[in-house]
Every structure is written in C-alpha cells, then in structure tokens.
Amino acid sequence: MEQLFAPWRIEWVTRDEDADDIEGCPFCVLPDRDADRESLIVARSDRAFVILNNYPYNPGHVMVVPHRHDGDYETLDDAELLDHARLKQRTFAAMREAFDPDGFNAGLNLGESAAGGSIDDHLHTHVVPRWTGDTNFMPVVADTTVIVEAVDETYDRLHEAFAARSGATTTGDDRAVAFSFGE
Ligand SMILES: [Zn+2]
C-alpha cells in the first residue's frame, strides 16, 4: 500500500521529562538553555539554528529555525532570510555527507494548523533526507527507545558533518557547530 509521506504532519514532541516543563515557545526557549545536545540543536548561525526532530519520519529529519519568534515568512528581513538560507545550504551539505540520501524534502508550514505544522507561530523549515523506497523505513509508531537511540546517532553524525563545512567553528561534541556568515 502506498503511504502518504508527510513529515510536517508529525507533532513536535519534547524529548525528556524536563523538556516537558518548557514554558512558552520551544524554538525560543531551547536555544537559550545552554544544553545544545540535550535540546538536539546541532548547528547555529547568527540568526538561525538547526534542531533535530524528536520523532523523525526519517533519520536526519531536522528543522532550520530563525531565532526571531515570528510565524510570518514575509516579515523576515534580508539579513534573516540570507542567514537562514545559508544555514539550509550547510544543512543539505552536511546531510549529504552524513547520510548519503537520494534527495530531500524541504518546506515550511505557514498559517494555522490546516497547513500541518504543530508550532505555527515560529517559522521553521523542515529538511528531510529521502531514500528511494524509504516510506516505511521508520514508522512513526516505532518504539520510543529506538527513536531516541537513532536520534543520538543522528546527532553525532550530523555534528561531525557540519563541523567539516567551511566557516564552521566547534567548541565540543555537546555544543552546536557554529557558523558566522559575516553579516
Ligand atoms: Zn518562538
């Protein structure tokens, strides 16, 4: 049976008990926690960051998120657009090195939940690596432990691949790889 592949329909779910206590917007709170690995933030630029999805449809499913809390893509200024786009470029490159996918899905959910996103007031671009015939690779209903282990391994592989990109700065395996694009 052909399954609809719609990774953006999955709920963003906090990873651990502590994270469930987050008050407010996770995409605002998590980057300020000074716990990048725990928060699954694998790369940062001046105006955006890359965070792994807790319940990936495919290994490597991440979101590239502008820091500013806003749900309206049209209000991003030029510096934010460029920074976000450059970080997406690094994300594709890092994923290609880490996972050797056949292709990618990348997209935004804009507007109320009709568009399928679970956090609709803070922009985020889903980037999902795809392999030929992968729709059943990791069912959403898979055991949580399996998913957490997969996410840990994914973090390590992506972290290493981001660190190898031009302009990357690393300050340890538990800290996001930092990019400065000179804006
Ligand atoms: Zn926010």
JSON list of C-alpha atoms and ligand atoms in Angstrom, two decimals:
[
{"chain": "A", "resi": 1, "resn": "MET", "atom": "CA", "xyz": [0.00, 0.00, 0.00]},
{"chain": "A", "resi": 2, "resn": "GLU", "atom": "CA", "xyz": [1.32, 3.42, -0.93]},
{"chain": "A", "resi": 3, "resn": "GLN", "atom": "CA", "xyz": [1.66, 5.64, 2.12]},
{"chain": "A", "resi": 4, "resn": "LEU", "atom": "CA", "xyz": [1.43, 9.39, 2.08]},
{"chain": "A", "resi": 5, "resn": "PHE", "atom": "CA", "xyz": [4.78, 10.77, 3.18]},
{"chain": "A", "resi": 6, "resn": "ALA", "atom": "CA", "xyz": [4.05, 13.98, 5.08]},
{"chain": "A", "resi": 7, "resn": "PRO", "atom": "CA", "xyz": [6.75, 14.56, 7.69]},
{"chain": "A", "resi": 8, "resn": "TRP", "atom": "CA", "xyz": [5.40, 18.02, 8.57]},
{"chain": "A", "resi": 9, "resn": "ARG", "atom": "CA", "xyz": [2.27, 16.45, 9.97]},
{"chain": "A", "resi": 10, "resn": "ILE", "atom": "CA", "xyz": [4.09, 14.92, 12.88]},
{"chain": "A", "resi": 11, "resn": "GLU", "atom": "CA", "xyz": [3.82, 16.70, 16.20]},
{"chain": "A", "resi": 12, "resn": "TRP", "atom": "CA", "xyz": [6.91, 18.30, 17.61]},
{"chain": "A", "resi": 13, "resn": "VAL", "atom": "CA", "xyz": [7.37, 16.38, 20.84]},
{"chain": "A", "resi": 14, "resn": "THR", "atom": "CA", "xyz": [9.72, 17.22, 23.69]},
{"chain": "A", "resi": 15, "resn": "ARG", "atom": "CA", "xyz": [12.36, 14.61, 24.30]},
{"chain": "A", "resi": 16, "resn": "ASP", "atom": "CA", "xyz": [12.55, 14.19, 28.07]},
{"chain": "A", "resi": 17, "resn": "GLU", "atom": "CA", "xyz": [10.58, 14.90, 31.22]},
{"chain": "A", "resi": 18, "resn": "ASP", "atom": "CA", "xyz": [12.45, 18.13, 31.91]},
{"chain": "A", "resi": 19, "resn": "ALA", "atom": "CA", "xyz": [11.79, 19.43, 28.47]},
{"chain": "A", "resi": 20, "resn": "ASP", "atom": "CA", "xyz": [8.08, 18.91, 29.00]},
{"chain": "A", "resi": 21, "resn": "ASP", "atom": "CA", "xyz": [8.28, 21.74, 31.52]},
{"chain": "A", "resi": 22, "resn": "ILE", "atom": "CA", "xyz": [9.18, 24.23, 28.83]},
{"chain": "A", "resi": 23, "resn": "GLU", "atom": "CA", "xyz": [7.03, 27.28, 29.21]},
{"chain": "A", "resi": 24, "resn": "GLY", "atom": "CA", "xyz": [6.40, 29.18, 26.05]},
{"chain": "A", "resi": 25, "resn": "CYS", "atom": "CA", "xyz": [7.76, 28.56, 22.60]},
{"chain": "A", "resi": 26, "resn": "PRO", "atom": "CA", "xyz": [10.29, 25.67, 22.39]},
{"chain": "A", "resi": 27, "resn": "PHE", "atom": "CA", "xyz": [12.06, 27.32, 19.45]},
{"chain": "A", "resi": 28, "resn": "CYS", "atom": "CA", "xyz": [12.69, 30.37, 21.66]},
{"chain": "A", "resi": 29, "resn": "VAL", "atom": "CA", "xyz": [13.42, 28.53, 24.92]},
{"chain": "A", "resi": 30, "resn": "LEU", "atom": "CA", "xyz": [15.65, 25.66, 23.73]},
{"chain": "A", "resi": 31, "resn": "PRO", "atom": "CA", "xyz": [18.44, 27.75, 22.12]},
{"chain": "A", "resi": 32, "resn": "ASP", "atom": "CA", "xyz": [18.78, 29.68, 25.40]},
{"chain": "A", "resi": 33, "resn": "ARG", "atom": "CA", "xyz": [19.12, 26.57, 27.60]},
{"chain": "A", "resi": 34, "resn": "ASP", "atom": "CA", "xyz": [22.86, 26.19, 27.09]},
{"chain": "A", "resi": 35, "resn": "ALA", "atom": "CA", "xyz": [22.29, 22.46, 26.55]},
{"chain": "A", "resi": 36, "resn": "ASP", "atom": "CA", "xyz": [22.57, 22.03, 22.81]},
{"chain": "A", "resi": 37, "resn": "ARG", "atom": "CA", "xyz": [22.94, 18.26, 22.64]},
{"chain": "A", "resi": 38, "resn": "GLU", "atom": "CA", "xyz": [20.11, 17.69, 25.08]},
{"chain": "A", "resi": 39, "resn": "SER", "atom": "CA", "xyz": [17.99, 20.14, 23.13]},
{"chain": "A", "resi": 40, "resn": "LEU", "atom": "CA", "xyz": [19.06, 18.44, 19.86]},
{"chain": "A", "resi": 41, "resn": "ILE", "atom": "CA", "xyz": [20.42, 21.70, 18.46]},
{"chain": "A", "resi": 42, "resn": "VAL", "atom": "CA", "xyz": [23.22, 20.60, 16.13]},
{"chain": "A", "resi": 43, "resn": "ALA", "atom": "CA", "xyz": [24.20, 23.84, 14.37]},
{"chain": "A", "resi": 44, "resn": "ARG", "atom": "CA", "xyz": [23.79, 27.57, 14.87]},
{"chain": "A", "resi": 45, "resn": "SER", "atom": "CA", "xyz": [24.33, 30.71, 12.86]},
{"chain": "A", "resi": 46, "resn": "ASP", "atom": "CA", "xyz": [23.90, 34.33, 13.91]},
{"chain": "A", "resi": 47, "resn": "ARG", "atom": "CA", "xyz": [20.17, 34.39, 13.20]},
{"chain": "A", "resi": 48, "resn": "ALA", "atom": "CA", "xyz": [19.08, 30.75, 12.95]},
{"chain": "A", "resi": 49, "resn": "PHE", "atom": "CA", "xyz": [19.72, 27.25, 14.26]},
{"chain": "A", "resi": 50, "resn": "VAL", "atom": "CA", "xyz": [19.27, 23.61, 13.22]},
{"chain": "A", "resi": 51, "resn": "ILE", "atom": "CA", "xyz": [17.38, 21.29, 15.56]},
{"chain": "A", "resi": 52, "resn": "LEU", "atom": "CA", "xyz": [16.68, 17.57, 15.13]},
{"chain": "A", "resi": 53, "resn": "ASN", "atom": "CA", "xyz": [13.12, 16.39, 15.19]},
{"chain": "A", "resi": 54, "resn": "ASN", "atom": "CA", "xyz": [12.40, 14.22, 18.23]},
{"chain": "A", "resi": 55, "resn": "TYR", "atom": "CA", "xyz": [10.17, 11.91, 16.26]},
{"chain": "A", "resi": 56, "resn": "PRO", "atom": "CA", "xyz": [11.78, 11.80, 12.86]},
{"chain": "A", "resi": 57, "resn": "TYR", "atom": "CA", "xyz": [9.99, 10.36, 9.89]},
{"chain": "A", "resi": 58, "resn": "ASN", "atom": "CA", "xyz": [13.40, 9.60, 8.51]},
{"chain": "A", "resi": 59, "resn": "PRO", "atom": "CA", "xyz": [16.79, 9.62, 10.21]},
{"chain": "A", "resi": 60, "resn": "GLY", "atom": "CA", "xyz": [18.19, 13.10, 9.85]},
{"chain": "A", "resi": 61, "resn": "HIS", "atom": "CA", "xyz": [14.85, 14.92, 9.85]},
{"chain": "A", "resi": 62, "resn": "VAL", "atom": "CA", "xyz": [15.73, 18.42, 11.11]},
{"chain": "A", "resi": 63, "resn": "MET", "atom": "CA", "xyz": [14.24, 21.89, 11.25]},
{"chain": "A", "resi": 64, "resn": "VAL", "atom": "CA", "xyz": [16.10, 25.08, 10.33]},
{"chain": "A", "resi": 65, "resn": "VAL", "atom": "CA", "xyz": [14.67, 27.82, 12.54]},
{"chain": "A", "resi": 66, "resn": "PRO", "atom": "CA", "xyz": [15.20, 31.60, 12.52]},
{"chain": "A", "resi": 67, "resn": "HIS", "atom": "CA", "xyz": [15.84, 32.82, 16.07]},
{"chain": "A", "resi": 68, "resn": "ARG", "atom": "CA", "xyz": [13.23, 35.57, 15.94]},
{"chain": "A", "resi": 69, "resn": "HIS", "atom": "CA", "xyz": [9.81, 34.46, 17.13]},
{"chain": "A", "resi": 70, "resn": "ASP", "atom": "CA", "xyz": [7.57, 35.10, 14.17]},
{"chain": "A", "resi": 71, "resn": "GLY", "atom": "CA", "xyz": [5.22, 32.95, 12.14]},
{"chain": "A", "resi": 72, "resn": "ASP", "atom": "CA", "xyz": [5.16, 35.18, 9.09]},
{"chain": "A", "resi": 73, "resn": "TYR", "atom": "CA", "xyz": [7.82, 34.43, 6.49]},
{"chain": "A", "resi": 74, "resn": "GLU", "atom": "CA", "xyz": [7.13, 37.73, 4.77]},
{"chain": "A", "resi": 75, "resn": "THR", "atom": "CA", "xyz": [8.36, 39.74, 7.76]},
{"chain": "A", "resi": 76, "resn": "LEU", "atom": "CA", "xyz": [11.88, 38.23, 7.77]},
{"chain": "A", "resi": 77, "resn": "ASP", "atom": "CA", "xyz": [14.35, 40.94, 6.84]},
{"chain": "A", "resi": 78, "resn": "ASP", "atom": "CA", "xyz": [17.12, 40.44, 4.28]},
{"chain": "A", "resi": 79, "resn": "ALA", "atom": "CA", "xyz": [19.74, 39.52, 6.85]},
{"chain": "A", "resi": 80, "resn": "GLU", "atom": "CA", "xyz": [17.46, 36.89, 8.40]},
{"chain": "A", "resi": 81, "resn": "LEU", "atom": "CA", "xyz": [16.49, 35.45, 5.02]},
{"chain": "A", "resi": 82, "resn": "LEU", "atom": "CA", "xyz": [20.09, 35.17, 3.90]},
{"chain": "A", "resi": 83, "resn": "ASP", "atom": "CA", "xyz": [21.31, 33.71, 7.16]},
{"chain": "A", "resi": 84, "resn": "HIS", "atom": "CA", "xyz": [18.50, 31.14, 7.21]},
{"chain": "A", "resi": 85, "resn": "ALA", "atom": "CA", "xyz": [19.14, 30.22, 3.57]},
{"chain": "A", "resi": 86, "resn": "ARG", "atom": "CA", "xyz": [22.87, 29.82, 4.12]},
{"chain": "A", "resi": 87, "resn": "LEU", "atom": "CA", "xyz": [22.28, 27.60, 7.10]},
{"chain": "A", "resi": 88, "resn": "LYS", "atom": "CA", "xyz": [19.93, 25.50, 4.95]},
{"chain": "A", "resi": 89, "resn": "GLN", "atom": "CA", "xyz": [22.70, 25.13, 2.37]},
{"chain": "A", "resi": 90, "resn": "ARG", "atom": "CA", "xyz": [25.06, 23.89, 5.08]},
{"chain": "A", "resi": 91, "resn": "THR", "atom": "CA", "xyz": [22.32, 21.54, 6.26]},
{"chain": "A", "resi": 92, "resn": "PHE", "atom": "CA", "xyz": [21.91, 19.93, 2.83]},
{"chain": "A", "resi": 93, "resn": "ALA", "atom": "CA", "xyz": [25.67, 19.57, 2.52]},
{"chain": "A", "resi": 94, "resn": "ALA", "atom": "CA", "xyz": [26.07, 18.10, 6.00]},
{"chain": "A", "resi": 95, "resn": "MET", "atom": "CA", "xyz": [23.24, 15.65, 5.41]},
{"chain": "A", "resi": 96, "resn": "ARG", "atom": "CA", "xyz": [24.65, 14.56, 2.10]},
{"chain": "A", "resi": 97, "resn": "GLU", "atom": "CA", "xyz": [27.94, 13.76, 3.78]},
{"chain": "A", "resi": 98, "resn": "ALA", "atom": "CA", "xyz": [26.39, 12.15, 6.87]},
{"chain": "A", "resi": 99, "resn": "PHE", "atom": "CA", "xyz": [23.64, 10.05, 5.27]},
{"chain": "A", "resi": 100, "resn": "ASP", "atom": "CA", "xyz": [24.16, 9.94, 1.50]},
{"chain": "A", "resi": 101, "resn": "PRO", "atom": "CA", "xyz": [20.45, 10.39, 0.73]},
{"chain": "A", "resi": 102, "resn": "ASP", "atom": "CA", "xyz": [18.96, 10.16, -2.78]},
{"chain": "A", "resi": 103, "resn": "GLY", "atom": "CA", "xyz": [17.21, 13.51, -2.29]},
{"chain": "A", "resi": 104, "resn": "PHE", "atom": "CA", "xyz": [15.50, 15.87, 0.16]},
{"chain": "A", "resi": 105, "resn": "ASN", "atom": "CA", "xyz": [12.13, 17.25, 1.09]},
{"chain": "A", "resi": 106, "resn": "ALA", "atom": "CA", "xyz": [12.34, 20.79, 2.42]},
{"chain": "A", "resi": 107, "resn": "GLY", "atom": "CA", "xyz": [9.45, 23.02, 3.30]},
{"chain": "A", "resi": 108, "resn": "LEU", "atom": "CA", "xyz": [7.63, 25.46, 5.55]},
{"chain": "A", "resi": 109, "resn": "ASN", "atom": "CA", "xyz": [4.21, 25.18, 7.09]},
{"chain": "A", "resi": 110, "resn": "LEU", "atom": "CA", "xyz": [2.64, 28.63, 7.09]},
{"chain": "A", "resi": 111, "resn": "GLY", "atom": "CA", "xyz": [-0.55, 29.65, 8.81]},
{"chain": "A", "resi": 112, "resn": "GLU", "atom": "CA", "xyz": [-2.86, 27.85, 11.20]},
{"chain": "A", "resi": 113, "resn": "SER", "atom": "CA", "xyz": [-2.70, 24.12, 11.77]},
{"chain": "A", "resi": 114, "resn": "ALA", "atom": "CA", "xyz": [-4.51, 23.48, 8.49]},
{"chain": "A", "resi": 115, "resn": "ALA", "atom": "CA", "xyz": [-1.04, 23.57, 6.95]},
{"chain": "A", "resi": 116, "resn": "GLY", "atom": "CA", "xyz": [0.01, 20.67, 9.16]},
{"chain": "A", "resi": 117, "resn": "GLY", "atom": "CA", "xyz": [2.58, 22.26, 11.47]},
{"chain": "A", "resi": 118, "resn": "SER", "atom": "CA", "xyz": [2.42, 21.84, 15.21]},
{"chain": "A", "resi": 119, "resn": "ILE", "atom": "CA", "xyz": [4.12, 25.14, 16.06]},
{"chain": "A", "resi": 120, "resn": "ASP", "atom": "CA", "xyz": [2.62, 27.70, 13.75]},
{"chain": "A", "resi": 121, "resn": "ASP", "atom": "CA", "xyz": [3.74, 30.94, 15.39]},
{"chain": "A", "resi": 122, "resn": "HIS", "atom": "CA", "xyz": [7.50, 30.39, 14.99]},
{"chain": "A", "resi": 123, "resn": "LEU", "atom": "CA", "xyz": [8.79, 29.72, 11.49]},
{"chain": "A", "resi": 124, "resn": "HIS", "atom": "CA", "xyz": [10.73, 26.54, 10.84]},
{"chain": "A", "resi": 125, "resn": "THR", "atom": "CA", "xyz": [11.79, 24.82, 7.64]},
{"chain": "A", "resi": 126, "resn": "HIS", "atom": "CA", "xyz": [11.65, 21.04, 7.72]},
{"chain": "A", "resi": 127, "resn": "VAL", "atom": "CA", "xyz": [14.53, 19.34, 5.93]},
{"chain": "A", "resi": 128, "resn": "VAL", "atom": "CA", "xyz": [14.11, 15.60, 5.47]},
{"chain": "A", "resi": 129, "resn": "PRO", "atom": "CA", "xyz": [16.59, 13.35, 3.68]},
{"chain": "A", "resi": 130, "resn": "ARG", "atom": "CA", "xyz": [14.95, 10.81, 1.38]},
{"chain": "A", "resi": 131, "resn": "TRP", "atom": "CA", "xyz": [15.99, 7.47, 0.04]},
{"chain": "A", "resi": 132, "resn": "THR", "atom": "CA", "xyz": [14.36, 5.57, -2.77]},
{"chain": "A", "resi": 133, "resn": "GLY", "atom": "CA", "xyz": [11.65, 3.38, -1.23]},
{"chain": "A", "resi": 134, "resn": "ASP", "atom": "CA", "xyz": [12.06, 4.83, 2.25]},
{"chain": "A", "resi": 135, "resn": "THR", "atom": "CA", "xyz": [8.42, 5.43, 3.19]},
{"chain": "A", "resi": 136, "resn": "ASN", "atom": "CA", "xyz": [8.36, 2.52, 5.60]},
{"chain": "A", "resi": 137, "resn": "PHE", "atom": "CA", "xyz": [11.88, 2.97, 6.90]},
{"chain": "A", "resi": 138, "resn": "MET", "atom": "CA", "xyz": [10.97, 4.26, 10.33]},
{"chain": "A", "resi": 139, "resn": "PRO", "atom": "CA", "xyz": [7.30, 4.08, 11.22]},
{"chain": "A", "resi": 140, "resn": "VAL", "atom": "CA", "xyz": [6.09, 6.89, 13.44]},
{"chain": "A", "resi": 141, "resn": "VAL", "atom": "CA", "xyz": [4.71, 4.34, 15.87]},
{"chain": "A", "resi": 142, "resn": "ALA", "atom": "CA", "xyz": [8.12, 2.77, 16.44]},
{"chain": "A", "resi": 143, "resn": "ASP", "atom": "CA", "xyz": [9.25, 2.20, 19.99]},
{"chain": "A", "resi": 144, "resn": "THR", "atom": "CA", "xyz": [10.36, 5.41, 21.69]},
{"chain": "A", "resi": 145, "resn": "THR", "atom": "CA", "xyz": [13.67, 3.93, 22.87]},
{"chain": "A", "resi": 146, "resn": "VAL", "atom": "CA", "xyz": [14.61, 3.01, 19.34]},
{"chain": "A", "resi": 147, "resn": "ILE", "atom": "CA", "xyz": [13.85, 6.53, 18.21]},
{"chain": "A", "resi": 148, "resn": "VAL", "atom": "CA", "xyz": [15.90, 8.15, 20.97]},
{"chain": "A", "resi": 149, "resn": "GLU", "atom": "CA", "xyz": [18.91, 5.97, 20.13]},
{"chain": "A", "resi": 150, "resn": "ALA", "atom": "CA", "xyz": [18.51, 6.78, 16.47]},
{"chain": "A", "resi": 151, "resn": "VAL", "atom": "CA", "xyz": [18.34, 10.48, 17.29]},
{"chain": "A", "resi": 152, "resn": "ASP", "atom": "CA", "xyz": [21.56, 10.29, 19.33]},
{"chain": "A", "resi": 153, "resn": "GLU", "atom": "CA", "xyz": [23.41, 8.64, 16.50]},
{"chain": "A", "resi": 154, "resn": "THR", "atom": "CA", "xyz": [21.95, 11.10, 14.04]},
{"chain": "A", "resi": 155, "resn": "TYR", "atom": "CA", "xyz": [23.15, 13.99, 16.21]},
{"chain": "A", "resi": 156, "resn": "ASP", "atom": "CA", "xyz": [26.71, 12.63, 16.23]},
{"chain": "A", "resi": 157, "resn": "ARG", "atom": "CA", "xyz": [26.85, 12.06, 12.50]},
{"chain": "A", "resi": 158, "resn": "LEU", "atom": "CA", "xyz": [25.35, 15.42, 11.63]},
{"chain": "A", "resi": 159, "resn": "HIS", "atom": "CA", "xyz": [27.54, 17.25, 14.13]},
{"chain": "A", "resi": 160, "resn": "GLU", "atom": "CA", "xyz": [30.64, 15.77, 12.54]},
{"chain": "A", "resi": 161, "resn": "ALA", "atom": "CA", "xyz": [29.43, 16.62, 9.05]},
{"chain": "A", "resi": 162, "resn": "PHE", "atom": "CA", "xyz": [28.51, 20.21, 9.98]},
{"chain": "A", "resi": 163, "resn": "ALA", "atom": "CA", "xyz": [31.93, 20.63, 11.61]},
{"chain": "A", "resi": 164, "resn": "ALA", "atom": "CA", "xyz": [33.57, 19.75, 8.29]},
{"chain": "A", "resi": 165, "resn": "ARG", "atom": "CA", "xyz": [31.80, 22.55, 6.39]},
{"chain": "A", "resi": 166, "resn": "SER", "atom": "CA", "xyz": [33.56, 25.80, 5.54]},
{"chain": "A", "resi": 167, "resn": "GLY", "atom": "CA", "xyz": [33.16, 28.52, 8.16]},
{"chain": "A", "resi": 168, "resn": "ALA", "atom": "CA", "xyz": [32.34, 26.06, 10.93]},
{"chain": "A", "resi": 169, "resn": "THR", "atom": "CA", "xyz": [33.59, 26.50, 14.49]},
{"chain": "A", "resi": 170, "resn": "THR", "atom": "CA", "xyz": [33.31, 23.75, 17.08]},
{"chain": "A", "resi": 171, "resn": "THR", "atom": "CA", "xyz": [33.64, 24.02, 20.85]},
{"chain": "A", "resi": 172, "resn": "GLY", "atom": "CA", "xyz": [32.94, 20.40, 21.79]},
{"chain": "A", "resi": 173, "resn": "ASP", "atom": "CA", "xyz": [30.68, 17.49, 20.90]},
{"chain": "A", "resi": 174, "resn": "ASP", "atom": "CA", "xyz": [27.87, 18.71, 23.14]},
{"chain": "A", "resi": 175, "resn": "ARG", "atom": "CA", "xyz": [27.76, 22.21, 21.67]},
{"chain": "A", "resi": 176, "resn": "ALA", "atom": "CA", "xyz": [26.18, 23.09, 18.36]},
{"chain": "A", "resi": 177, "resn": "VAL", "atom": "CA", "xyz": [28.56, 23.71, 15.47]},
{"chain": "A", "resi": 178, "resn": "ALA", "atom": "CA", "xyz": [28.70, 27.49, 14.98]},
{"chain": "A", "resi": 179, "resn": "PHE", "atom": "CA", "xyz": [28.63, 29.34, 11.67]},
{"chain": "A", "resi": 180, "resn": "SER", "atom": "CA", "xyz": [29.22, 33.00, 11.09]},
{"chain": "A", "resi": 181, "resn": "PHE", "atom": "CA", "xyz": [28.34, 34.19, 7.61]},
{"chain": "A", "resi": 182, "resn": "GLY", "atom": "CA", "xyz": [29.79, 37.62, 8.19]},
{"chain": "A", "resi": 183, "resn": "GLU", "atom": "CA", "xyz": [26.58, 39.67, 8.08]},
{"chain": "B", "resi": 1, "resn": "ZN", "atom": "ZN", "xyz": [9.41, 31.20, 19.33]}
]
